[in-house]
Amino acid sequence: KAGVTQTPRYLIKTRGQQVTLSCSPISGHRSVSWYQQTPGQGLQFLFEYFSETQRNKGNFPGRFSGRQFSNSRSEMNVSTLELGDSALYLCASSLEFSGNTIYFGEGSWLTVV
Amino acid sequence: SQQGEEDPQALSIQEGENATMNCSYKTSINNLQWYRQNSGRGLVHLILIRSNEREKHSGRLRVTLDTSKKSSSLLITASRAADTASYFCATERANNLFFGTGTRLTVIP
């Protein structure tokens, strides 16, 4: 069974640009969540989707958005990139978020210059 | 803000020794999960322990949970150089995973 797949793995963007990251969950998983990892702030929750609905959102500005498609694949978008958005963005999937093992992808490394 | 904290922040041991990492959290939880992260990689799930469980084993791993003290521990027995990684605990609440600060484990061959 394939794991959680994230694309692209590495990307470099310029301040002010926008970026879209993609996540394909494990087959059959309907919950997809996103996290940002930085050396200073550690792992922080961005948002969680289930059946195309955002159920929870972390404390991030509105420049961070996401969506989930009917096949459970998810994308997150960051607009007007800032240097501080440089981070490892991790996607995770589970059958249903609560009470289940949550599996992570390898992440997308974003560098903003 | 993060839900929990791991202790110690860094741990260095010889191959074959046991490694113990502790995690404390702040509020009531449904379950607690432990993850491993090799440098620059994603998180690998190790163990999920539910709030009504006190101990769980998986191979060389043993996890305990004390909900009265709001703490958990991860024991890795007979450590190997390949166990070198960062270890995180994560608590689940309201469809959100709150991660600890992590313990950086170095196993010296």
mmCIF file with all atom_site columns, C-alpha atoms in Angstrom:
data_model
loop_
_atom_site.group_PDB
_atom_site.id
_atom_site.type_symbol
_atom_site.label_atom_id
_atom_site.label_alt_id
_atom_site.label_comp_id
_atom_site.label_asym_id
_atom_site.label_entity_id
_atom_site.label_seq_id
_atom_site.pdbx_PDB_ins_code
_atom_site.Cartn_x
_atom_site.Cartn_y
_atom_site.Cartn_z
_atom_site.occupancy
_atom_site.B_iso_or_equiv
_atom_site.pdbx_formal_charge
_atom_site.auth_seq_id
_atom_site.auth_comp_id
_atom_site.auth_asym_id
_atom_site.auth_atom_id
_atom_site.pdbx_PDB_model_num
ATOM 1   C CA . LYS A 1 1   ? 0.000   0.000  0.000  1.00 0.00 ? 1   LYS A CA 1
ATOM 2   C CA . ALA A 1 2   ? 1.512   3.336  -1.018 1.00 0.00 ? 2   ALA A CA 1
ATOM 3   C CA . GLY A 1 3   ? 2.165   5.827  1.726  1.00 0.00 ? 3   GLY A CA 1
ATOM 4   C CA . VAL A 1 4   ? 1.359   9.514  1.857  1.00 0.00 ? 4   VAL A CA 1
ATOM 5   C CA . THR A 1 5   ? 2.853   11.208 -1.192 1.00 0.00 ? 5   THR A CA 1
ATOM 6   C CA . GLN A 1 6   ? 3.815   14.867 -1.243 1.00 0.00 ? 6   GLN A CA 1
ATOM 7   C CA . THR A 1 7   ? 4.938   16.910 -4.216 1.00 0.00 ? 7   THR A CA 1
ATOM 8   C CA . PRO A 1 8   ? 7.129   18.719 -4.867 1.00 0.00 ? 8   PRO A CA 1
ATOM 9   C CA . ARG A 1 9   ? 9.801   17.611 -2.425 1.00 0.00 ? 9   ARG A CA 1
ATOM 10  C CA . TYR A 1 10  ? 11.893  20.726 -2.743 1.00 0.00 ? 10  TYR A CA 1
ATOM 11  C CA . LEU A 1 11  ? 11.171  24.171 -4.085 1.00 0.00 ? 11  LEU A CA 1
ATOM 12  C CA . ILE A 1 12  ? 12.574  27.664 -3.956 1.00 0.00 ? 12  ILE A CA 1
ATOM 13  C CA . LYS A 1 13  ? 10.336  30.694 -4.264 1.00 0.00 ? 13  LYS A CA 1
ATOM 14  C CA . THR A 1 14  ? 10.821  34.430 -4.133 1.00 0.00 ? 14  THR A CA 1
ATOM 15  C CA . ARG A 1 15  ? 9.195   36.704 -1.577 1.00 0.00 ? 15  ARG A CA 1
ATOM 16  C CA . GLY A 1 16  ? 5.769   37.805 -2.726 1.00 0.00 ? 16  GLY A CA 1
ATOM 17  C CA . GLN A 1 17  ? 5.150   34.751 -4.878 1.00 0.00 ? 17  GLN A CA 1
ATOM 18  C CA . GLN A 1 18  ? 2.627   32.079 -4.097 1.00 0.00 ? 18  GLN A CA 1
ATOM 19  C CA . VAL A 1 19  ? 3.076   28.323 -3.833 1.00 0.00 ? 19  VAL A CA 1
ATOM 20  C CA . THR A 1 20  ? 0.864   25.269 -4.039 1.00 0.00 ? 20  THR A CA 1
ATOM 21  C CA . LEU A 1 21  ? 1.814   21.984 -2.403 1.00 0.00 ? 21  LEU A CA 1
ATOM 22  C CA . SER A 1 22  ? 0.103   18.705 -3.127 1.00 0.00 ? 22  SER A CA 1
ATOM 23  C CA . CYS A 1 23  ? -0.639  15.672 -0.990 1.00 0.00 ? 23  CYS A CA 1
ATOM 24  C CA . SER A 1 24  ? -2.031  12.269 -1.931 1.00 0.00 ? 24  SER A CA 1
ATOM 25  C CA . PRO A 1 25  ? -3.208  10.361 1.138  1.00 0.00 ? 25  PRO A CA 1
ATOM 26  C CA . ILE A 1 26  ? -3.051  6.636  1.702  1.00 0.00 ? 26  ILE A CA 1
ATOM 27  C CA . SER A 1 27  ? -5.766  4.909  -0.272 1.00 0.00 ? 27  SER A CA 1
ATOM 28  C CA . GLY A 1 28  ? -8.999  4.842  1.714  1.00 0.00 ? 28  GLY A CA 1
ATOM 29  C CA . HIS A 1 29  ? -7.980  7.618  4.087  1.00 0.00 ? 29  HIS A CA 1
ATOM 30  C CA . ARG A 1 30  ? -10.411 10.505 4.198  1.00 0.00 ? 30  ARG A CA 1
ATOM 31  C CA . SER A 1 31  ? -8.720  12.782 6.720  1.00 0.00 ? 31  SER A CA 1
ATOM 32  C CA . VAL A 1 32  ? -5.812  14.908 5.543  1.00 0.00 ? 32  VAL A CA 1
ATOM 33  C CA . SER A 1 33  ? -3.982  17.347 7.776  1.00 0.00 ? 33  SER A CA 1
ATOM 34  C CA . TRP A 1 34  ? -1.099  19.733 7.184  1.00 0.00 ? 34  TRP A CA 1
ATOM 35  C CA . TYR A 1 35  ? 1.737   20.853 9.461  1.00 0.00 ? 35  TYR A CA 1
ATOM 36  C CA . GLN A 1 36  ? 4.546   23.340 9.283  1.00 0.00 ? 36  GLN A CA 1
ATOM 37  C CA . GLN A 1 37  ? 7.905   22.509 10.808 1.00 0.00 ? 37  GLN A CA 1
ATOM 38  C CA . THR A 1 38  ? 10.546  25.148 11.485 1.00 0.00 ? 38  THR A CA 1
ATOM 39  C CA . PRO A 1 39  ? 13.575  25.104 13.791 1.00 0.00 ? 39  PRO A CA 1
ATOM 40  C CA . GLY A 1 40  ? 12.165  27.938 15.867 1.00 0.00 ? 40  GLY A CA 1
ATOM 41  C CA . GLN A 1 41  ? 8.506   26.961 16.182 1.00 0.00 ? 41  GLN A CA 1
ATOM 42  C CA . GLY A 1 42  ? 8.699   23.204 15.842 1.00 0.00 ? 42  GLY A CA 1
ATOM 43  C CA . LEU A 1 43  ? 5.746   21.295 14.409 1.00 0.00 ? 43  LEU A CA 1
ATOM 44  C CA . GLN A 1 44  ? 2.600   23.357 14.116 1.00 0.00 ? 44  GLN A CA 1
ATOM 45  C CA . PHE A 1 45  ? -0.833  22.349 12.905 1.00 0.00 ? 45  PHE A CA 1
ATOM 46  C CA . LEU A 1 46  ? -2.147  24.195 9.849  1.00 0.00 ? 46  LEU A CA 1
ATOM 47  C CA . PHE A 1 47  ? -5.499  22.604 9.017  1.00 0.00 ? 47  PHE A CA 1
ATOM 48  C CA . GLU A 1 48  ? -7.405  19.344 8.727  1.00 0.00 ? 48  GLU A CA 1
ATOM 49  C CA . TYR A 1 49  ? -9.822  18.222 6.037  1.00 0.00 ? 49  TYR A CA 1
ATOM 50  C CA . PHE A 1 50  ? -12.300 15.389 5.985  1.00 0.00 ? 50  PHE A CA 1
ATOM 51  C CA . SER A 1 51  ? -14.528 14.631 3.028  1.00 0.00 ? 51  SER A CA 1
ATOM 52  C CA . GLU A 1 52  ? -13.683 17.965 1.381  1.00 0.00 ? 52  GLU A CA 1
ATOM 53  C CA . THR A 1 53  ? -14.584 19.963 4.509  1.00 0.00 ? 53  THR A CA 1
ATOM 54  C CA . GLN A 1 54  ? -12.114 21.889 6.615  1.00 0.00 ? 54  GLN A CA 1
ATOM 55  C CA . ARG A 1 55  ? -12.853 20.846 10.174 1.00 0.00 ? 55  ARG A CA 1
ATOM 56  C CA . ASN A 1 56  ? -10.097 22.631 12.019 1.00 0.00 ? 56  ASN A CA 1
ATOM 57  C CA . LYS A 1 57  ? -7.580  25.354 11.398 1.00 0.00 ? 57  LYS A CA 1
ATOM 58  C CA . GLY A 1 58  ? -4.452  26.308 13.261 1.00 0.00 ? 58  GLY A CA 1
ATOM 59  C CA . ASN A 1 59  ? -3.291  29.770 14.171 1.00 0.00 ? 59  ASN A CA 1
ATOM 60  C CA . PHE A 1 60  ? -1.907  30.859 10.815 1.00 0.00 ? 60  PHE A CA 1
ATOM 61  C CA . PRO A 1 61  ? -2.698  33.955 8.756  1.00 0.00 ? 61  PRO A CA 1
ATOM 62  C CA . GLY A 1 62  ? -5.195  33.857 5.916  1.00 0.00 ? 62  GLY A CA 1
ATOM 63  C CA . ARG A 1 63  ? -2.333  33.604 3.409  1.00 0.00 ? 63  ARG A CA 1
ATOM 64  C CA . PHE A 1 64  ? -2.336  29.908 4.242  1.00 0.00 ? 64  PHE A CA 1
ATOM 65  C CA . SER A 1 65  ? -5.222  28.033 2.695  1.00 0.00 ? 65  SER A CA 1
ATOM 66  C CA . GLY A 1 66  ? -6.053  24.561 1.600  1.00 0.00 ? 66  GLY A CA 1
ATOM 67  C CA . ARG A 1 67  ? -8.602  22.348 0.022  1.00 0.00 ? 67  ARG A CA 1
ATOM 68  C CA . GLN A 1 68  ? -9.477  18.705 -0.375 1.00 0.00 ? 68  GLN A CA 1
ATOM 69  C CA . PHE A 1 69  ? -10.831 17.071 -3.476 1.00 0.00 ? 69  PHE A CA 1
ATOM 70  C CA . SER A 1 70  ? -13.436 14.327 -3.793 1.00 0.00 ? 70  SER A CA 1
ATOM 71  C CA . ASN A 1 71  ? -10.683 11.714 -4.145 1.00 0.00 ? 71  ASN A CA 1
ATOM 72  C CA . SER A 1 72  ? -9.262  12.910 -0.783 1.00 0.00 ? 72  SER A CA 1
ATOM 73  C CA . ARG A 1 73  ? -6.185  14.440 -2.387 1.00 0.00 ? 73  ARG A CA 1
ATOM 74  C CA . SER A 1 74  ? -5.356  17.770 -0.832 1.00 0.00 ? 74  SER A CA 1
ATOM 75  C CA . GLU A 1 75  ? -3.511  20.932 -1.734 1.00 0.00 ? 75  GLU A CA 1
ATOM 76  C CA . MET A 1 76  ? -2.305  23.778 0.401  1.00 0.00 ? 76  MET A CA 1
ATOM 77  C CA . ASN A 1 77  ? -1.523  27.220 -0.889 1.00 0.00 ? 77  ASN A CA 1
ATOM 78  C CA . VAL A 1 78  ? 0.552   30.013 0.572  1.00 0.00 ? 78  VAL A CA 1
ATOM 79  C CA . SER A 1 79  ? 0.169   33.414 -1.027 1.00 0.00 ? 79  SER A CA 1
ATOM 80  C CA . THR A 1 80  ? 2.404   36.455 -0.773 1.00 0.00 ? 80  THR A CA 1
ATOM 81  C CA . LEU A 1 81  ? 5.308   34.411 0.529  1.00 0.00 ? 81  LEU A CA 1
ATOM 82  C CA . GLU A 1 82  ? 7.475   35.780 3.311  1.00 0.00 ? 82  GLU A CA 1
ATOM 83  C CA . LEU A 1 83  ? 10.969  34.707 4.329  1.00 0.00 ? 83  LEU A CA 1
ATOM 84  C CA . GLY A 1 84  ? 9.515   33.233 7.502  1.00 0.00 ? 84  GLY A CA 1
ATOM 85  C CA . ASP A 1 85  ? 7.421   30.791 5.488  1.00 0.00 ? 85  ASP A CA 1
ATOM 86  C CA . SER A 1 86  ? 10.573  28.803 4.737  1.00 0.00 ? 86  SER A CA 1
ATOM 87  C CA . ALA A 1 87  ? 9.866   25.458 6.331  1.00 0.00 ? 87  ALA A CA 1
ATOM 88  C CA . LEU A 1 88  ? 9.199   21.779 5.904  1.00 0.00 ? 88  LEU A CA 1
ATOM 89  C CA . TYR A 1 89  ? 5.504   21.314 5.163  1.00 0.00 ? 89  TYR A CA 1
ATOM 90  C CA . LEU A 1 90  ? 4.189   17.926 6.177  1.00 0.00 ? 90  LEU A CA 1
ATOM 91  C CA . CYS A 1 91  ? 0.982   16.271 5.113  1.00 0.00 ? 91  CYS A CA 1
ATOM 92  C CA . ALA A 1 92  ? -0.614  13.459 7.068  1.00 0.00 ? 92  ALA A CA 1
ATOM 93  C CA . SER A 1 93  ? -3.527  11.137 6.461  1.00 0.00 ? 93  SER A CA 1
ATOM 94  C CA . SER A 1 94  ? -5.712  8.818  8.479  1.00 0.00 ? 94  SER A CA 1
ATOM 95  C CA . LEU A 1 95  ? -8.965  6.927  8.124  1.00 0.00 ? 95  LEU A CA 1
ATOM 96  C CA . GLU A 1 96  ? -10.612 9.357  10.474 1.00 0.00 ? 96  GLU A CA 1
ATOM 97  C CA . PHE A 1 97  ? -8.512  11.805 12.443 1.00 0.00 ? 97  PHE A CA 1
ATOM 98  C CA . SER A 1 98  ? -9.756  11.032 15.905 1.00 0.00 ? 98  SER A CA 1
ATOM 99  C CA . GLY A 1 99  ? -8.495  7.856  17.495 1.00 0.00 ? 99  GLY A CA 1
ATOM 100 C CA . ASN A 1 100 ? -6.563  6.587  14.517 1.00 0.00 ? 100 ASN A CA 1
ATOM 101 C CA . THR A 1 101 ? -2.939  6.315  13.571 1.00 0.00 ? 101 THR A CA 1
ATOM 102 C CA . ILE A 1 102 ? -1.898  9.356  11.588 1.00 0.00 ? 102 ILE A CA 1
ATOM 103 C CA . TYR A 1 103 ? 0.632   8.713  8.837  1.00 0.00 ? 103 TYR A CA 1
ATOM 104 C CA . PHE A 1 104 ? 2.942   11.375 7.469  1.00 0.00 ? 104 PHE A CA 1
ATOM 105 C CA . GLY A 1 105 ? 4.514   11.995 4.098  1.00 0.00 ? 105 GLY A CA 1
ATOM 106 C CA . GLU A 1 106 ? 8.141   12.940 3.484  1.00 0.00 ? 106 GLU A CA 1
ATOM 107 C CA . GLY A 1 107 ? 7.274   16.610 3.328  1.00 0.00 ? 107 GLY A CA 1
ATOM 108 C CA . SER A 1 108 ? 7.864   19.499 0.971  1.00 0.00 ? 108 SER A CA 1
ATOM 109 C CA . TRP A 1 109 ? 10.864  21.697 1.687  1.00 0.00 ? 109 TRP A CA 1
ATOM 110 C CA . LEU A 1 110 ? 10.043  25.307 0.859  1.00 0.00 ? 110 LEU A CA 1
ATOM 111 C CA . THR A 1 111 ? 12.746  27.946 0.772  1.00 0.00 ? 111 THR A CA 1
ATOM 112 C CA . VAL A 1 112 ? 11.709  31.549 0.307  1.00 0.00 ? 112 VAL A CA 1
ATOM 113 C CA . VAL A 1 113 ? 14.469  33.901 -0.866 1.00 0.00 ? 113 VAL A CA 1
ATOM 114 C CA . SER B 2 1   ? 1.681   26.973 21.134 1.00 0.00 ? 1   SER B CA 1
ATOM 115 C CA . GLN B 2 2   ? 2.786   23.405 21.452 1.00 0.00 ? 2   GLN B CA 1
ATOM 116 C CA . GLN B 2 3   ? 0.920   21.051 23.676 1.00 0.00 ? 3   GLN B CA 1
ATOM 117 C CA . GLY B 2 4   ? 3.792   19.166 25.166 1.00 0.00 ? 4   GLY B CA 1
ATOM 118 C CA . GLU B 2 5   ? 7.418   18.993 25.936 1.00 0.00 ? 5   GLU B CA 1
ATOM 119 C CA . GLU B 2 6   ? 9.913   16.196 25.616 1.00 0.00 ? 6   GLU B CA 1
ATOM 120 C CA . ASP B 2 7   ? 12.675  15.615 28.065 1.00 0.00 ? 7   ASP B CA 1
ATOM 121 C CA . PRO B 2 8   ? 15.585  15.510 27.589 1.00 0.00 ? 8   PRO B CA 1
ATOM 122 C CA . GLN B 2 9   ? 16.036  17.759 24.567 1.00 0.00 ? 9   GLN B CA 1
ATOM 123 C CA . ALA B 2 10  ? 19.076  15.747 23.524 1.00 0.00 ? 10  ALA B CA 1
ATOM 124 C CA . LEU B 2 11  ? 20.369  12.327 24.509 1.00 0.00 ? 11  LEU B CA 1
ATOM 125 C CA . SER B 2 12  ? 23.583  10.607 23.507 1.00 0.00 ? 12  SER B CA 1
ATOM 126 C CA . ILE B 2 13  ? 24.159  6.915  24.290 1.00 0.00 ? 13  ILE B CA 1
ATOM 127 C CA . GLN B 2 14  ? 26.318  4.002  23.238 1.00 0.00 ? 14  GLN B CA 1
ATOM 128 C CA . GLU B 2 15  ? 24.970  1.321  20.923 1.00 0.00 ? 15  GLU B CA 1
ATOM 129 C CA . GLY B 2 16  ? 23.330  -1.442 22.950 1.00 0.00 ? 16  GLY B CA 1
ATOM 130 C CA . GLU B 2 17  ? 22.217  0.833  25.771 1.00 0.00 ? 17  GLU B CA 1
ATOM 131 C CA . ASN B 2 18  ? 18.605  1.727  26.475 1.00 0.00 ? 18  ASN B CA 1
ATOM 132 C CA . ALA B 2 19  ? 17.196  5.169  25.745 1.00 0.00 ? 19  ALA B CA 1
ATOM 133 C CA . THR B 2 20  ? 14.301  6.720  27.640 1.00 0.00 ? 20  THR B CA 1
ATOM 134 C CA . MET B 2 21  ? 12.472  9.831  26.510 1.00 0.00 ? 21  MET B CA 1
ATOM 135 C CA . ASN B 2 22  ? 9.707   11.557 28.412 1.00 0.00 ? 22  ASN B CA 1
ATOM 136 C CA . CYS B 2 23  ? 6.797   13.619 27.219 1.00 0.00 ? 23  CYS B CA 1
ATOM 137 C CA . SER B 2 24  ? 4.553   15.869 29.271 1.00 0.00 ? 24  SER B CA 1
ATOM 138 C CA . TYR B 2 25  ? 1.327   17.456 28.064 1.00 0.00 ? 25  TYR B CA 1
ATOM 139 C CA . LYS B 2 26  ? -1.120  19.968 29.399 1.00 0.00 ? 26  LYS B CA 1
ATOM 140 C CA . THR B 2 27  ? -4.743  18.948 28.829 1.00 0.00 ? 27  THR B CA 1
ATOM 141 C CA . SER B 2 28  ? -6.842  15.809 28.677 1.00 0.00 ? 28  SER B CA 1
ATOM 142 C CA . ILE B 2 29  ? -6.247  13.676 25.613 1.00 0.00 ? 29  ILE B CA 1
ATOM 143 C CA . ASN B 2 30  ? -7.881  10.960 23.527 1.00 0.00 ? 30  ASN B CA 1
ATOM 144 C CA . ASN B 2 31  ? -4.611  9.295  22.687 1.00 0.00 ? 31  ASN B CA 1
ATOM 145 C CA . LEU B 2 32  ? -0.917  9.949  22.369 1.00 0.00 ? 32  LEU B CA 1
ATOM 146 C CA . GLN B 2 33  ? 1.294   8.996  19.459 1.00 0.00 ? 33  GLN B CA 1
ATOM 147 C CA . TRP B 2 34  ? 5.059   8.747  19.192 1.00 0.00 ? 34  TRP B CA 1
ATOM 148 C CA . TYR B 2 35  ? 6.931   9.531  15.996 1.00 0.00 ? 35  TYR B CA 1
ATOM 149 C CA . ARG B 2 36  ? 10.510  9.321  14.773 1.00 0.00 ? 36  ARG B CA 1
ATOM 150 C CA . GLN B 2 37  ? 12.030  11.786 12.338 1.00 0.00 ? 37  GLN B CA 1
ATOM 151 C CA . ASN B 2 38  ? 15.338  11.328 10.613 1.00 0.00 ? 38  ASN B CA 1
ATOM 152 C CA . SER B 2 39  ? 17.055  14.544 9.652  1.00 0.00 ? 39  SER B CA 1
ATOM 153 C CA . GLY B 2 40  ? 15.141  16.362 6.933  1.00 0.00 ? 40  GLY B CA 1
ATOM 154 C CA . ARG B 2 41  ? 12.637  13.560 6.453  1.00 0.00 ? 41  ARG B CA 1
ATOM 155 C CA . GLY B 2 42  ? 8.991   12.995 7.281  1.00 0.00 ? 42  GLY B CA 1
ATOM 156 C CA . LEU B 2 43  ? 7.620   11.572 10.499 1.00 0.00 ? 43  LEU B CA 1
ATOM 157 C CA . VAL B 2 44  ? 7.479   7.822  10.956 1.00 0.00 ? 44  VAL B CA 1
ATOM 158 C CA . HIS B 2 45  ? 4.733   6.556  13.230 1.00 0.00 ? 45  HIS B CA 1
ATOM 159 C CA . LEU B 2 46  ? 5.960   4.365  16.089 1.00 0.00 ? 46  LEU B CA 1
ATOM 160 C CA . ILE B 2 47  ? 3.146   3.723  18.558 1.00 0.00 ? 47  ILE B CA 1
ATOM 161 C CA . LEU B 2 48  ? -0.335  4.985  19.403 1.00 0.00 ? 48  LEU B CA 1
ATOM 162 C CA . ILE B 2 49  ? -1.452  4.593  23.000 1.00 0.00 ? 49  ILE B CA 1
ATOM 163 C CA . ARG B 2 50  ? -5.011  5.366  24.005 1.00 0.00 ? 50  ARG B CA 1
ATOM 164 C CA . SER B 2 51  ? -5.976  7.248  27.134 1.00 0.00 ? 51  SER B CA 1
ATOM 165 C CA . ASN B 2 52  ? -7.327  4.079  28.763 1.00 0.00 ? 52  ASN B CA 1
ATOM 166 C CA . GLU B 2 53  ? -4.079  2.157  28.184 1.00 0.00 ? 53  GLU B CA 1
ATOM 167 C CA . ARG B 2 54  ? -1.091  2.275  30.499 1.00 0.00 ? 54  ARG B CA 1
ATOM 168 C CA . GLU B 2 55  ? 1.594   0.481  28.530 1.00 0.00 ? 55  GLU B CA 1
ATOM 169 C CA . LYS B 2 56  ? 2.205   -0.683 24.999 1.00 0.00 ? 56  LYS B CA 1
ATOM 170 C CA . HIS B 2 57  ? 5.010   -2.574 23.291 1.00 0.00 ? 57  HIS B CA 1
ATOM 171 C CA . SER B 2 58  ? 6.229   -2.782 19.726 1.00 0.00 ? 58  SER B CA 1
ATOM 172 C CA . GLY B 2 59  ? 9.439   -4.674 19.096 1.00 0.00 ? 59  GLY B CA 1
ATOM 173 C CA . ARG B 2 60  ? 12.196  -2.850 20.996 1.00 0.00 ? 60  ARG B CA 1
ATOM 174 C CA . LEU B 2 61  ? 9.870   -0.001 21.894 1.00 0.00 ? 61  LEU B CA 1
ATOM 175 C CA . ARG B 2 62  ? 7.892   0.363  25.085 1.00 0.00 ? 62  ARG B CA 1
ATOM 176 C CA . VAL B 2 63  ? 5.536   3.267  25.700 1.00 0.00 ? 63  VAL B CA 1
ATOM 177 C CA . THR B 2 64  ? 3.867   4.110  28.989 1.00 0.00 ? 64  THR B CA 1
ATOM 178 C CA . LEU B 2 65  ? 1.119   6.608  29.648 1.00 0.00 ? 65  LEU B CA 1
ATOM 179 C CA . ASP B 2 66  ? 0.189   8.156  32.985 1.00 0.00 ? 66  ASP B CA 1
ATOM 180 C CA . THR B 2 67  ? -2.871  10.326 32.477 1.00 0.00 ? 67  THR B CA 1
ATOM 181 C CA . SER B 2 68  ? -2.905  11.418 36.121 1.00 0.00 ? 68  SER B CA 1
ATOM 182 C CA . LYS B 2 69  ? 0.526   12.972 35.655 1.00 0.00 ? 69  LYS B CA 1
ATOM 183 C CA . LYS B 2 70  ? -0.135  13.926 32.025 1.00 0.00 ? 70  LYS B CA 1
ATOM 184 C CA . SER B 2 71  ? 3.035   12.231 30.936 1.00 0.00 ? 71  SER B CA 1
ATOM 185 C CA . SER B 2 72  ? 4.293   9.477  28.669 1.00 0.00 ? 72  SER B CA 1
ATOM 186 C CA . SER B 2 73  ? 7.617   7.786  28.175 1.00 0.00 ? 73  SER B CA 1
ATOM 187 C CA . LEU B 2 74  ? 9.232   6.014  25.260 1.00 0.00 ? 74  LEU B CA 1
ATOM 188 C CA . LEU B 2 75  ? 11.851  3.376  25.985 1.00 0.00 ? 75  LEU B CA 1
ATOM 189 C CA . ILE B 2 76  ? 14.054  2.036  23.203 1.00 0.00 ? 76  ILE B CA 1
ATOM 190 C CA . THR B 2 77  ? 15.916  -1.064 24.303 1.00 0.00 ? 77  THR B CA 1
ATOM 191 C CA . ALA B 2 78  ? 19.223  -2.336 22.895 1.00 0.00 ? 78  ALA B CA 1
ATOM 192 C CA . SER B 2 79  ? 19.664  0.798  20.815 1.00 0.00 ? 79  SER B CA 1
ATOM 193 C CA . ARG B 2 80  ? 21.284  0.750  17.379 1.00 0.00 ? 80  ARG B CA 1
ATOM 194 C CA . ALA B 2 81  ? 23.047  3.425  15.380 1.00 0.00 ? 81  ALA B CA 1
ATOM 195 C CA . ALA B 2 82  ? 20.020  3.440  13.043 1.00 0.00 ? 82  ALA B CA 1
ATOM 196 C CA . ASP B 2 83  ? 17.880  4.668  15.962 1.00 0.00 ? 83  ASP B CA 1
ATOM 197 C CA . THR B 2 84  ? 19.643  8.043  15.720 1.00 0.00 ? 84  THR B CA 1
ATOM 198 C CA . ALA B 2 85  ? 16.821  10.486 15.040 1.00 0.00 ? 85  ALA B CA 1
ATOM 199 C CA . SER B 2 86  ? 14.495  12.980 16.680 1.00 0.00 ? 86  SER B CA 1
ATOM 200 C CA . TYR B 2 87  ? 11.552  11.577 18.588 1.00 0.00 ? 87  TYR B CA 1
ATOM 201 C CA . PHE B 2 88  ? 8.284   13.427 19.079 1.00 0.00 ? 88  PHE B CA 1
ATOM 202 C CA . CYS B 2 89  ? 5.178   12.791 21.087 1.00 0.00 ? 89  CYS B CA 1
ATOM 203 C CA . ALA B 2 90  ? 1.881   14.102 19.771 1.00 0.00 ? 90  ALA B CA 1
ATOM 204 C CA . THR B 2 91  ? -1.443  14.396 21.535 1.00 0.00 ? 91  THR B CA 1
ATOM 205 C CA . GLU B 2 92  ? -4.725  14.488 19.732 1.00 0.00 ? 92  GLU B CA 1
ATOM 206 C CA . ARG B 2 93  ? -7.526  16.824 20.600 1.00 0.00 ? 93  ARG B CA 1
ATOM 207 C CA . ALA B 2 94  ? -10.300 18.310 18.443 1.00 0.00 ? 94  ALA B CA 1
ATOM 208 C CA . ASN B 2 95  ? -8.975  16.941 15.153 1.00 0.00 ? 95  ASN B CA 1
ATOM 209 C CA . ASN B 2 96  ? -5.636  18.513 15.857 1.00 0.00 ? 96  ASN B CA 1
ATOM 210 C CA . LEU B 2 97  ? -2.265  16.990 16.673 1.00 0.00 ? 97  LEU B CA 1
ATOM 211 C CA . PHE B 2 98  ? -0.171  18.880 19.180 1.00 0.00 ? 98  PHE B CA 1
ATOM 212 C CA . PHE B 2 99  ? 3.495   18.024 19.056 1.00 0.00 ? 99  PHE B CA 1
ATOM 213 C CA . GLY B 2 100 ? 6.119   18.204 21.714 1.00 0.00 ? 100 GLY B CA 1
ATOM 214 C CA . THR B 2 101 ? 9.474   19.836 21.221 1.00 0.00 ? 101 THR B CA 1
ATOM 215 C CA . GLY B 2 102 ? 11.226  16.566 20.472 1.00 0.00 ? 102 GLY B CA 1
ATOM 216 C CA . THR B 2 103 ? 14.200  14.650 21.814 1.00 0.00 ? 103 THR B CA 1
ATOM 217 C CA . ARG B 2 104 ? 17.268  14.376 19.624 1.00 0.00 ? 104 ARG B CA 1
ATOM 218 C CA . LEU B 2 105 ? 18.732  10.889 20.170 1.00 0.00 ? 105 LEU B CA 1
ATOM 219 C CA . THR B 2 106 ? 22.246  10.053 19.053 1.00 0.00 ? 106 THR B CA 1
ATOM 220 C CA . VAL B 2 107 ? 23.378  6.440  19.256 1.00 0.00 ? 107 VAL B CA 1
ATOM 221 C CA . ILE B 2 108 ? 27.122  6.089  19.037 1.00 0.00 ? 108 ILE B CA 1
ATOM 222 C CA . PRO B 2 109 ? 28.359  2.888  17.326 1.00 0.00 ? 109 PRO B CA 1
#
